[in-house]
Amino acid sequence: MDEKFLKPYDPAATESRIYKEWEKSGLFNPDECVKQGATEATAPAYSIVLPPPNVTGRLHMGHALMLAIEDVFIRFKRMRGFRTLWVPGTDHAAIATQSVVEKQIKKEEDKSRHDLGREELLKRIETFAAESHDTIVGQLKTMGASLDWSREAFTLDETRTRAVRAVFKQMYDAGLIYRGLRIVNWDPKGQTTISDDEIVYEERAGKLYTFRYAKDFPIPIATTRPETKVGDVGIAVHPDDVRYQSFVGKEYDVVFCDVPIHITVVADTAVDPAFGTGAVGLTPAHSQTDWDIADRHELSHEVIVINEIAKMTVPGRLNGKKVAEARELVVQWLKDEGLLEKEEDTVQNIATAERTGGVVEPLPKLQWWVDVNKEVPGRGKTLKELMLEPVRSGAIKIIPEHFEKTYFHWIENLRDWCISRQIWYGHRIPVWYRDEEVQIGIEPKESGWVQDEDTLDTWFSSGLWTFSTLGWPEQTDDLTTYHPTDLLETGYEILFFWVARMILMTEFTLGTIPFKTVYLHGTVRDAKGRKMSKSLGNGIDPIDIAARFGADAARMALIVGNTPGTDMRISEEKIKGYKHFANKLWNVARFILENTQGASIEASLTPKDAQLAADVEALTKEITDDIENYRVYLAAEKIYHYVWHELADKILEESKPIFAGTDGGATQSRAALLLLLLTRILKLLHPFMPFITEEIWQSMPTKDSAFLMVARWPESAAGVR
RNA sequence: GCGCUCUUAGCUCAGUUGGUUAGAGCGUUCGCCUCACACGCGAAAGGUCAUAGGUUCGAAUCCUAUAGAGCGCACCA
């Protein structure tokens, strides 16, 4: 027996060594597996693309969970003989990365992005991104992820840039990308537009003011934002509202808080007659709803009273004031003039920017959009329909299933996607202008062209991820072999951000689905059920955990009992439990190897031992079915339970008297059985705890493959021997 | 407003298509350093499966209602 078994299992010393051996073997690469005879050249393919971590710093427990689950499927399929590919990569994460670096520069040098300039800021971000990338790659390896590093991708590298430009051009040519003046979600803090999905609503106490524009004005209106009323162009009432019917169509000129405004009364069914006074003051430039109503009644969109830094742009006392200040001034003015009729406390949902926390200011701006309601040429369907269809038909299966309803519900409410951002880090919009000319997708060679200043929403490039990573727009072998991918495993919180957009992009570009199954995991929370966050300081660092308890233990703790779509709580106690399990397994191996030296696995089994062999056969079938059907949380628990409470507690205990006895046949039978069982559990456990199982495998007299990683998964038909 | 989910042992959660005395981990109590393992072993306590109905030979599991918790989308000017 190997000397190493005389000491307790030491994950820290073992795991990094094993990973290096795997890397050296080249077996993470399916081509190499075929070349070395570990996989049949004609075997079916199985592929997953790694959801690319943002290059904003370090991995967190959510990443560790993602890696644990995906690596289970990858290792399982690889052992089952599939040509298995897991593509690694990282995401430039545009706005997230830029804001991290900007904050850092502000703190350390007290400089803004404008002090540095575009070129210098980008240089700084790229340096930061490169450092983050290296950290992340190291961490992915620490967790044991069997990724094919020879195929690593980055959302902002050359190949991916080609893909982005090609898709942009195709969509533009298809009339699905357009530039338009529309109300956008403007983040005054981040100085950029954001998409609807990047908004977080916060409940805050506010006041609802009821007032009239002027003393003799016939209709009172209610608002929570009196400062915007200097931008009003009309009043909308419900067509059936008898109180106001006689005013519809009338126009008024008043001076409101030093600002002359022109008001037209219109009737629109969007107005709720029961709310406030039943009359809405319309501010088309600063409210999406008002913009829509103004659209329907041909009222002006052009009265803009708030600018990009959330300050007032009107003449008089409000000029240059911040929005909050202006609100107080208007209220004061209303009181002084005797126009304020009511002031009530109310709770309002404030739109804030997810990344910066800035209060979103709706503003009309010229931006690039993806039209989700226009028919895609040649497909006879809109992008919205193309997103719905594969999920409806079952071509894409979402796990857990109930998220399919959430997905449909979201798509029903989907509006055009704003894809331009006023930040500098990211894919620059591939559009060049010269006088009245516009060129799309390909940079013009002649001089005098100026590229669009804006960059693309980061989800535009990540939407291409399943096929851009496989080399598209080149028609590569990888694309033919591995696309559509088999599984997309990610957190449910990015179902809309990412999963939906991948379906959109892939359906449009390739006319196919990006993946067959979506497995959504929940959020990893702390022991008290709180989200892990920097500000709370309750985060658990997976790398620190791996160093203290082993990546194997961390993986098991994240998988056992963690059903898809459900949030989980993790604590050091739970992880420690699985470190103990690793040690248990280690000792099981020691006991078996110690007591079976020189034994033959060919020995004939006693009826009792044959029964035990049949039992593990049944277990094998169950575990195989569980993993195939995405019940990894059950599979992990079953193998754990078997190793500890069947094999160790019962079978090994029973074996002691047998080995101490004098019945040669029984001893030989038991030794053969134990070797078979150990071989079997190493295989069953390997996808979950790859390091320790590989380490024990290396000392197994029965090993039939240089690496457990590519040993054949026990197929139920084959029998235990 | 629309939609989704959850409520099982002190705590955190499983329970795969309804089927015999409802499980695990942690925690608690008691006894053990027994020659694989104290990162361990043996034993014990602990649940009217939120509540009320219904379907069924049979329900934690299916249906309806109620209560509580959480989440997503939309949003009231």
PDB file of N, CA and C in Angstrom, chain A residues 372-443:
ATOM      1  N   VAL A 372     -37.776  44.382 -31.659  1.00  0.00           N
ATOM      2  CA  VAL A 372     -38.184  43.003 -31.361  1.00  0.00           C
ATOM      3  C   VAL A 372     -39.556  42.668 -31.930  1.00  0.00           C
ATOM      4  N   ASN A 373     -40.218  43.665 -32.500  1.00  0.00           N
ATOM      5  CA  ASN A 373     -41.574  43.432 -33.001  1.00  0.00           C
ATOM      6  C   ASN A 373     -41.688  43.478 -34.513  1.00  0.00           C
ATOM      7  N   LYS A 374     -40.546  43.594 -35.180  1.00  0.00           N
ATOM      8  CA  LYS A 374     -40.589  43.679 -36.623  1.00  0.00           C
ATOM      9  C   LYS A 374     -40.279  42.302 -37.201  1.00  0.00           C
ATOM     10  N   GLU A 375     -40.922  41.986 -38.298  1.00  0.00           N
ATOM     11  CA  GLU A 375     -40.731  40.679 -38.902  1.00  0.00           C
ATOM     12  C   GLU A 375     -39.293  40.509 -39.392  1.00  0.00           C
ATOM     13  N   VAL A 376     -38.692  39.381 -39.053  1.00  0.00           N
ATOM     14  CA  VAL A 376     -37.340  39.087 -39.526  1.00  0.00           C
ATOM     15  C   VAL A 376     -37.432  38.594 -40.965  1.00  0.00           C
ATOM     16  N   PRO A 377     -36.724  39.264 -41.897  1.00  0.00           N
ATOM     17  CA  PRO A 377     -36.833  38.864 -43.299  1.00  0.00           C
ATOM     18  C   PRO A 377     -36.517  37.387 -43.489  1.00  0.00           C
ATOM     19  N   GLY A 378     -37.338  36.713 -44.231  1.00  0.00           N
ATOM     20  CA  GLY A 378     -37.092  35.307 -44.518  1.00  0.00           C
ATOM     21  C   GLY A 378     -37.582  34.353 -43.451  1.00  0.00           C
ATOM     22  N   ARG A 379     -37.944  34.881 -42.280  1.00  0.00           N
ATOM     23  CA  ARG A 379     -38.392  33.990 -41.211  1.00  0.00           C
ATOM     24  C   ARG A 379     -39.892  34.100 -40.978  1.00  0.00           C
ATOM     25  N   GLY A 380     -40.477  35.207 -41.436  1.00  0.00           N
ATOM     26  CA  GLY A 380     -41.910  35.403 -41.230  1.00  0.00           C
ATOM     27  C   GLY A 380     -42.302  35.565 -39.767  1.00  0.00           C
ATOM     28  N   LYS A 381     -41.316  35.862 -38.931  1.00  0.00           N
ATOM     29  CA  LYS A 381     -41.613  36.009 -37.500  1.00  0.00           C
ATOM     30  C   LYS A 381     -40.808  37.169 -36.914  1.00  0.00           C
ATOM     31  N   THR A 382     -41.287  37.706 -35.823  1.00  0.00           N
ATOM     32  CA  THR A 382     -40.523  38.757 -35.150  1.00  0.00           C
ATOM     33  C   THR A 382     -39.486  38.108 -34.234  1.00  0.00           C
ATOM     34  N   LEU A 383     -38.541  38.918 -33.779  1.00  0.00           N
ATOM     35  CA  LEU A 383     -37.535  38.388 -32.845  1.00  0.00           C
ATOM     36  C   LEU A 383     -38.212  37.878 -31.581  1.00  0.00           C
ATOM     37  N   LYS A 384     -39.236  38.588 -31.153  1.00  0.00           N
ATOM     38  CA  LYS A 384     -39.979  38.162 -29.972  1.00  0.00           C
ATOM     39  C   LYS A 384     -40.521  36.750 -30.175  1.00  0.00           C
ATOM     40  N   GLU A 385     -41.098  36.517 -31.340  1.00  0.00           N
ATOM     41  CA  GLU A 385     -41.663  35.193 -31.612  1.00  0.00           C
ATOM     42  C   GLU A 385     -40.559  34.148 -31.714  1.00  0.00           C
ATOM     43  N   LEU A 386     -39.430  34.559 -32.280  1.00  0.00           N
ATOM     44  CA  LEU A 386     -38.318  33.611 -32.393  1.00  0.00           C
ATOM     45  C   LEU A 386     -37.767  33.241 -31.018  1.00  0.00           C
ATOM     46  N   MET A 387     -37.932  34.152 -30.054  1.00  0.00           N
ATOM     47  CA  MET A 387     -37.481  33.847 -28.693  1.00  0.00           C
ATOM     48  C   MET A 387     -38.454  32.906 -27.992  1.00  0.00           C
ATOM     49  N   LEU A 388     -39.730  33.074 -28.299  1.00  0.00           N
ATOM     50  CA  LEU A 388     -40.750  32.257 -27.633  1.00  0.00           C
ATOM     51  C   LEU A 388     -40.780  30.826 -28.150  1.00  0.00           C
ATOM     52  N   GLU A 389     -40.666  30.739 -29.466  1.00  0.00           N
ATOM     53  CA  GLU A 389     -40.952  29.487 -30.142  1.00  0.00           C
ATOM     54  C   GLU A 389     -40.183  28.255 -29.633  1.00  0.00           C
ATOM     55  N   PRO A 390     -38.864  28.316 -29.569  1.00  0.00           N
ATOM     56  CA  PRO A 390     -38.148  27.094 -29.179  1.00  0.00           C
ATOM     57  C   PRO A 390     -38.461  26.644 -27.758  1.00  0.00           C
ATOM     58  N   VAL A 391     -38.795  27.581 -26.883  1.00  0.00           N
ATOM     59  CA  VAL A 391     -39.127  27.195 -25.512  1.00  0.00           C
ATOM     60  C   VAL A 391     -40.529  26.595 -25.487  1.00  0.00           C
ATOM     61  N   ARG A 392     -41.421  27.212 -26.249  1.00  0.00           N
ATOM     62  CA  ARG A 392     -42.777  26.688 -26.351  1.00  0.00           C
ATOM     63  C   ARG A 392     -42.796  25.274 -26.931  1.00  0.00           C
ATOM     64  N   SER A 393     -42.004  25.062 -27.967  1.00  0.00           N
ATOM     65  CA  SER A 393     -42.036  23.772 -28.652  1.00  0.00           C
ATOM     66  C   SER A 393     -41.282  22.690 -27.895  1.00  0.00           C
ATOM     67  N   GLY A 394     -40.500  23.099 -26.892  1.00  0.00           N
ATOM     68  CA  GLY A 394     -39.719  22.111 -26.154  1.00  0.00           C
ATOM     69  C   GLY A 394     -38.349  21.859 -26.746  1.00  0.00           C
ATOM     70  N   ALA A 395     -38.014  22.561 -27.834  1.00  0.00           N
ATOM     71  CA  ALA A 395     -36.666  22.431 -28.404  1.00  0.00           C
ATOM     72  C   ALA A 395     -35.631  22.875 -27.376  1.00  0.00           C
ATOM     73  N   ILE A 396     -36.018  23.874 -26.571  1.00  0.00           N
ATOM     74  CA  ILE A 396     -35.198  24.270 -25.429  1.00  0.00           C
ATOM     75  C   ILE A 396     -36.010  23.970 -24.178  1.00  0.00           C
ATOM     76  N   LYS A 397     -35.365  23.242 -23.277  1.00  0.00           N
ATOM     77  CA  LYS A 397     -36.037  22.876 -22.044  1.00  0.00           C
ATOM     78  C   LYS A 397     -35.420  23.666 -20.899  1.00  0.00           C
ATOM     79  N   ILE A 398     -36.243  24.296 -20.092  1.00  0.00           N
ATOM     80  CA  ILE A 398     -35.709  25.043 -18.964  1.00  0.00           C
ATOM     81  C   ILE A 398     -35.955  24.255 -17.681  1.00  0.00           C
ATOM     82  N   ILE A 399     -34.912  24.157 -16.864  1.00  0.00           N
ATOM     83  CA  ILE A 399     -34.997  23.458 -15.582  1.00  0.00           C
ATOM     84  C   ILE A 399     -34.673  24.440 -14.467  1.00  0.00           C
ATOM     85  N   PRO A 400     -35.529  24.604 -13.455  1.00  0.00           N
ATOM     86  CA  PRO A 400     -36.820  23.949 -13.308  1.00  0.00           C
ATOM     87  C   PRO A 400     -37.853  24.527 -14.274  1.00  0.00           C
ATOM     88  N   GLU A 401     -38.808  23.704 -14.575  1.00  0.00           N
ATOM     89  CA  GLU A 401     -39.760  24.006 -15.629  1.00  0.00           C
ATOM     90  C   GLU A 401     -40.546  25.297 -15.414  1.00  0.00           C
ATOM     91  N   HIS A 402     -40.835  25.612 -14.149  1.00  0.00           N
ATOM     92  CA  HIS A 402     -41.719  26.767 -13.931  1.00  0.00           C
ATOM     93  C   HIS A 402     -41.108  28.088 -14.412  1.00  0.00           C
ATOM     94  N   PHE A 403     -39.787  28.074 -14.617  1.00  0.00           N
ATOM     95  CA  PHE A 403     -39.167  29.294 -15.135  1.00  0.00           C
ATOM     96  C   PHE A 403     -39.565  29.554 -16.589  1.00  0.00           C
ATOM     97  N   GLU A 404     -40.102  28.541 -17.238  1.00  0.00           N
ATOM     98  CA  GLU A 404     -40.580  28.770 -18.598  1.00  0.00           C
ATOM     99  C   GLU A 404     -41.720  29.791 -18.584  1.00  0.00           C
ATOM    100  N   LYS A 405     -42.571  29.705 -17.580  1.00  0.00           N
ATOM    101  CA  LYS A 405     -43.675  30.665 -17.462  1.00  0.00           C
ATOM    102  C   LYS A 405     -43.136  32.073 -17.235  1.00  0.00           C
ATOM    103  N   THR A 406     -42.146  32.156 -16.368  1.00  0.00           N
ATOM    104  CA  THR A 406     -41.526  33.459 -16.104  1.00  0.00           C
ATOM    105  C   THR A 406     -40.932  34.032 -17.386  1.00  0.00           C
ATOM    106  N   TYR A 407     -40.342  33.156 -18.145  1.00  0.00           N
ATOM    107  CA  TYR A 407     -39.717  33.552 -19.409  1.00  0.00           C
ATOM    108  C   TYR A 407     -40.764  34.095 -20.379  1.00  0.00           C
ATOM    109  N   PHE A 408     -41.873  33.374 -20.538  1.00  0.00           N
ATOM    110  CA  PHE A 408     -42.939  33.824 -21.434  1.00  0.00           C
ATOM    111  C   PHE A 408     -43.493  35.174 -20.981  1.00  0.00           C
ATOM    112  N   HIS A 409     -43.701  35.280 -19.702  1.00  0.00           N
ATOM    113  CA  HIS A 409     -44.263  36.502 -19.136  1.00  0.00           C
ATOM    114  C   HIS A 409     -43.362  37.697 -19.427  1.00  0.00           C
ATOM    115  N   TRP A 410     -42.086  37.477 -19.314  1.00  0.00           N
ATOM    116  CA  TRP A 410     -41.122  38.559 -19.564  1.00  0.00           C
ATOM    117  C   TRP A 410     -41.155  38.958 -21.035  1.00  0.00           C
ATOM    118  N   ILE A 411     -41.185  37.973 -21.907  1.00  0.00           N
ATOM    119  CA  ILE A 411     -41.147  38.281 -23.332  1.00  0.00           C
ATOM    120  C   ILE A 411     -42.412  39.020 -23.771  1.00  0.00           C
ATOM    121  N   GLU A 412     -43.539  38.670 -23.177  1.00  0.00           N
ATOM    122  CA  GLU A 412     -44.767  39.390 -23.511  1.00  0.00           C
ATOM    123  C   GLU A 412     -44.612  40.882 -23.254  1.00  0.00           C
ATOM    124  N   ASN A 413     -43.877  41.234 -22.207  1.00  0.00           N
ATOM    125  CA  ASN A 413     -43.719  42.647 -21.847  1.00  0.00           C
ATOM    126  C   ASN A 413     -42.494  43.305 -22.474  1.00  0.00           C
ATOM    127  N   LEU A 414     -41.802  42.565 -23.318  1.00  0.00           N
ATOM    128  CA  LEU A 414     -40.538  43.063 -23.849  1.00  0.00           C
ATOM    129  C   LEU A 414     -40.737  44.217 -24.826  1.00  0.00           C
ATOM    130  N   ARG A 415     -39.916  45.240 -24.690  1.00  0.00           N
ATOM    131  CA  ARG A 415     -39.910  46.343 -25.660  1.00  0.00           C
ATOM    132  C   ARG A 415     -38.571  46.354 -26.373  1.00  0.00           C
ATOM    133  N   ASP A 416     -38.446  47.226 -27.360  1.00  0.00           N
ATOM    134  CA  ASP A 416     -37.202  47.299 -28.119  1.00  0.00           C
ATOM    135  C   ASP A 416     -36.006  47.449 -27.181  1.00  0.00           C
ATOM    136  N   TRP A 417     -34.936  46.822 -27.577  1.00  0.00           N
ATOM    137  CA  TRP A 417     -33.744  46.726 -26.727  1.00  0.00           C
ATOM    138  C   TRP A 417     -32.774  47.847 -27.109  1.00  0.00           C
ATOM    139  N   CYS A 418     -32.475  48.686 -26.136  1.00  0.00           N
ATOM    140  CA  CYS A 418     -31.514  49.768 -26.371  1.00  0.00           C
ATOM    141  C   CYS A 418     -30.102  49.199 -26.246  1.00  0.00           C
ATOM    142  N   ILE A 419     -29.356  49.216 -27.337  1.00  0.00           N
ATOM    143  CA  ILE A 419     -28.046  48.547 -27.325  1.00  0.00           C
ATOM    144  C   ILE A 419     -26.856  49.499 -27.302  1.00  0.00           C
ATOM    145  N   SER A 420     -27.106  50.811 -27.319  1.00  0.00           N
ATOM    146  CA  SER A 420     -25.944  51.714 -27.271  1.00  0.00           C
ATOM    147  C   SER A 420     -25.724  52.246 -25.859  1.00  0.00           C
ATOM    148  N   ARG A 421     -24.468  52.409 -25.540  1.00  0.00           N
ATOM    149  CA  ARG A 421     -24.084  52.889 -24.213  1.00  0.00           C
ATOM    150  C   ARG A 421     -23.057  54.012 -24.369  1.00  0.00           C
ATOM    151  N   GLN A 422     -23.120  54.974 -23.456  1.00  0.00           N
ATOM    152  CA  GLN A 422     -22.199  56.106 -23.561  1.00  0.00           C
ATOM    153  C   GLN A 422     -20.969  55.887 -22.691  1.00  0.00           C
ATOM    154  N   ILE A 423     -20.498  54.649 -22.678  1.00  0.00           N
ATOM    155  CA  ILE A 423     -19.259  54.393 -21.945  1.00  0.00           C
ATOM    156  C   ILE A 423     -18.190  54.036 -22.964  1.00  0.00           C
ATOM    157  N   TRP A 424     -16.977  53.910 -22.503  1.00  0.00           N
ATOM    158  CA  TRP A 424     -15.867  53.763 -23.448  1.00  0.00           C
ATOM    159  C   TRP A 424     -15.360  52.332 -23.583  1.00  0.00           C
ATOM    160  N   TYR A 425     -15.564  51.556 -22.527  1.00  0.00           N
ATOM    161  CA  TYR A 425     -15.030  50.194 -22.564  1.00  0.00           C
ATOM    162  C   TYR A 425     -16.060  49.252 -23.178  1.00  0.00           C
ATOM    163  N   GLY A 426     -15.689  48.595 -24.242  1.00  0.00           N
ATOM    164  CA  GLY A 426     -16.615  47.673 -24.878  1.00  0.00           C
ATOM    165  C   GLY A 426     -16.446  47.700 -26.380  1.00  0.00           C
ATOM    166  N   HIS A 427     -17.369  47.011 -27.058  1.00  0.00           N
ATOM    167  CA  HIS A 427     -17.343  47.025 -28.515  1.00  0.00           C
ATOM    168  C   HIS A 427     -17.879  48.359 -29.008  1.00  0.00           C
ATOM    169  N   ARG A 428     -17.029  49.131 -29.674  1.00  0.00           N
ATOM    170  CA  ARG A 428     -17.487  50.397 -30.237  1.00  0.00           C
ATOM    171  C   ARG A 428     -18.543  50.083 -31.299  1.00  0.00           C
ATOM    172  N   ILE A 429     -19.608  50.880 -31.348  1.00  0.00           N
ATOM    173  CA  ILE A 429     -20.653  50.659 -32.345  1.00  0.00           C
ATOM    174  C   ILE A 429     -20.009  50.656 -33.735  1.00  0.00           C
ATOM    175  N   PRO A 430     -20.190  49.590 -34.513  1.00  0.00           N
ATOM    176  CA  PRO A 430     -19.499  49.487 -35.812  1.00  0.00           C
ATOM    177  C   PRO A 430     -20.217  50.284 -36.893  1.00  0.00           C
ATOM    178  N   VAL A 431     -20.301  51.589 -36.664  1.00  0.00           N
ATOM    179  CA  VAL A 431     -20.960  52.475 -37.620  1.00  0.00           C
ATOM    180  C   VAL A 431     -20.068  53.691 -37.812  1.00  0.00           C
ATOM    181  N   TRP A 432     -19.840  54.048 -39.095  1.00  0.00           N
ATOM    182  CA  TRP A 432     -18.982  55.197 -39.397  1.00  0.00           C
ATOM    183  C   TRP A 432     -19.770  56.216 -40.193  1.00  0.00           C
ATOM    184  N   TYR A 433     -19.522  57.477 -39.860  1.00  0.00           N
ATOM    185  CA  TYR A 433     -20.261  58.548 -40.536  1.00  0.00           C
ATOM    186  C   TYR A 433     -19.291  59.439 -41.312  1.00  0.00           C
ATOM    187  N   ARG A 434     -19.737  59.911 -42.524  1.00  0.00           N
ATOM    188  CA  ARG A 434     -19.015  60.962 -43.233  1.00  0.00           C
ATOM    189  C   ARG A 434     -20.069  61.816 -43.925  1.00  0.00           C
ATOM    190  N   ASP A 435     -20.174  63.049 -43.487  1.00  0.00           N
ATOM    191  CA  ASP A 435     -21.241  63.933 -43.950  1.00  0.00           C
ATOM    192  C   ASP A 435     -22.593  63.210 -43.845  1.00  0.00           C
ATOM    193  N   GLU A 436     -23.233  62.986 -44.994  1.00  0.00           N
ATOM    194  CA  GLU A 436     -24.552  62.337 -44.934  1.00  0.00           C
ATOM    195  C   GLU A 436     -24.449  60.825 -45.076  1.00  0.00           C
ATOM    196  N   GLU A 437     -23.224  60.333 -45.309  1.00  0.00           N
ATOM    197  CA  GLU A 437     -23.063  58.894 -45.540  1.00  0.00           C
ATOM    198  C   GLU A 437     -22.919  58.115 -44.232  1.00  0.00           C
ATOM    199  N   VAL A 438     -23.368  56.884 -44.272  1.00  0.00           N
ATOM    200  CA  VAL A 438     -23.215  55.986 -43.118  1.00  0.00           C
ATOM    201  C   VAL A 438     -22.677  54.656 -43.615  1.00  0.00           C
ATOM    202  N   GLN A 439     -21.687  54.115 -42.919  1.00  0.00           N
ATOM    203  CA  GLN A 439     -21.233  52.775 -43.267  1.00  0.00           C
ATOM    204  C   GLN A 439     -21.342  51.864 -42.050  1.00  0.00           C
ATOM    205  N   ILE A 440     -21.840  50.654 -42.278  1.00  0.00           N
ATOM    206  CA  ILE A 440     -22.148  49.743 -41.176  1.00  0.00           C
ATOM    207  C   ILE A 440     -21.251  48.516 -41.210  1.00  0.00           C
ATOM    208  N   GLY A 441     -20.743  48.145 -40.056  1.00  0.00           N
ATOM    209  CA  GLY A 441     -20.115  46.834 -39.909  1.00  0.00           C
ATOM    210  C   GLY A 441     -18.643  46.755 -40.267  1.00  0.00           C
ATOM    211  N   ILE A 442     -18.245  47.389 -41.377  1.00  0.00           N
ATOM    212  CA  ILE A 442     -16.864  47.286 -41.831  1.00  0.00           C
ATOM    213  C   ILE A 442     -16.251  48.680 -41.874  1.00  0.00           C
ATOM    214  N   GLU A 443     -15.074  48.799 -41.293  1.00  0.00           N
ATOM    215  CA  GLU A 443     -14.438  50.111 -41.211  1.00  0.00           C
ATOM    216  C   GLU A 443     -14.020  50.586 -42.607  1.00  0.00           C
TER     217      GLU A 443
END
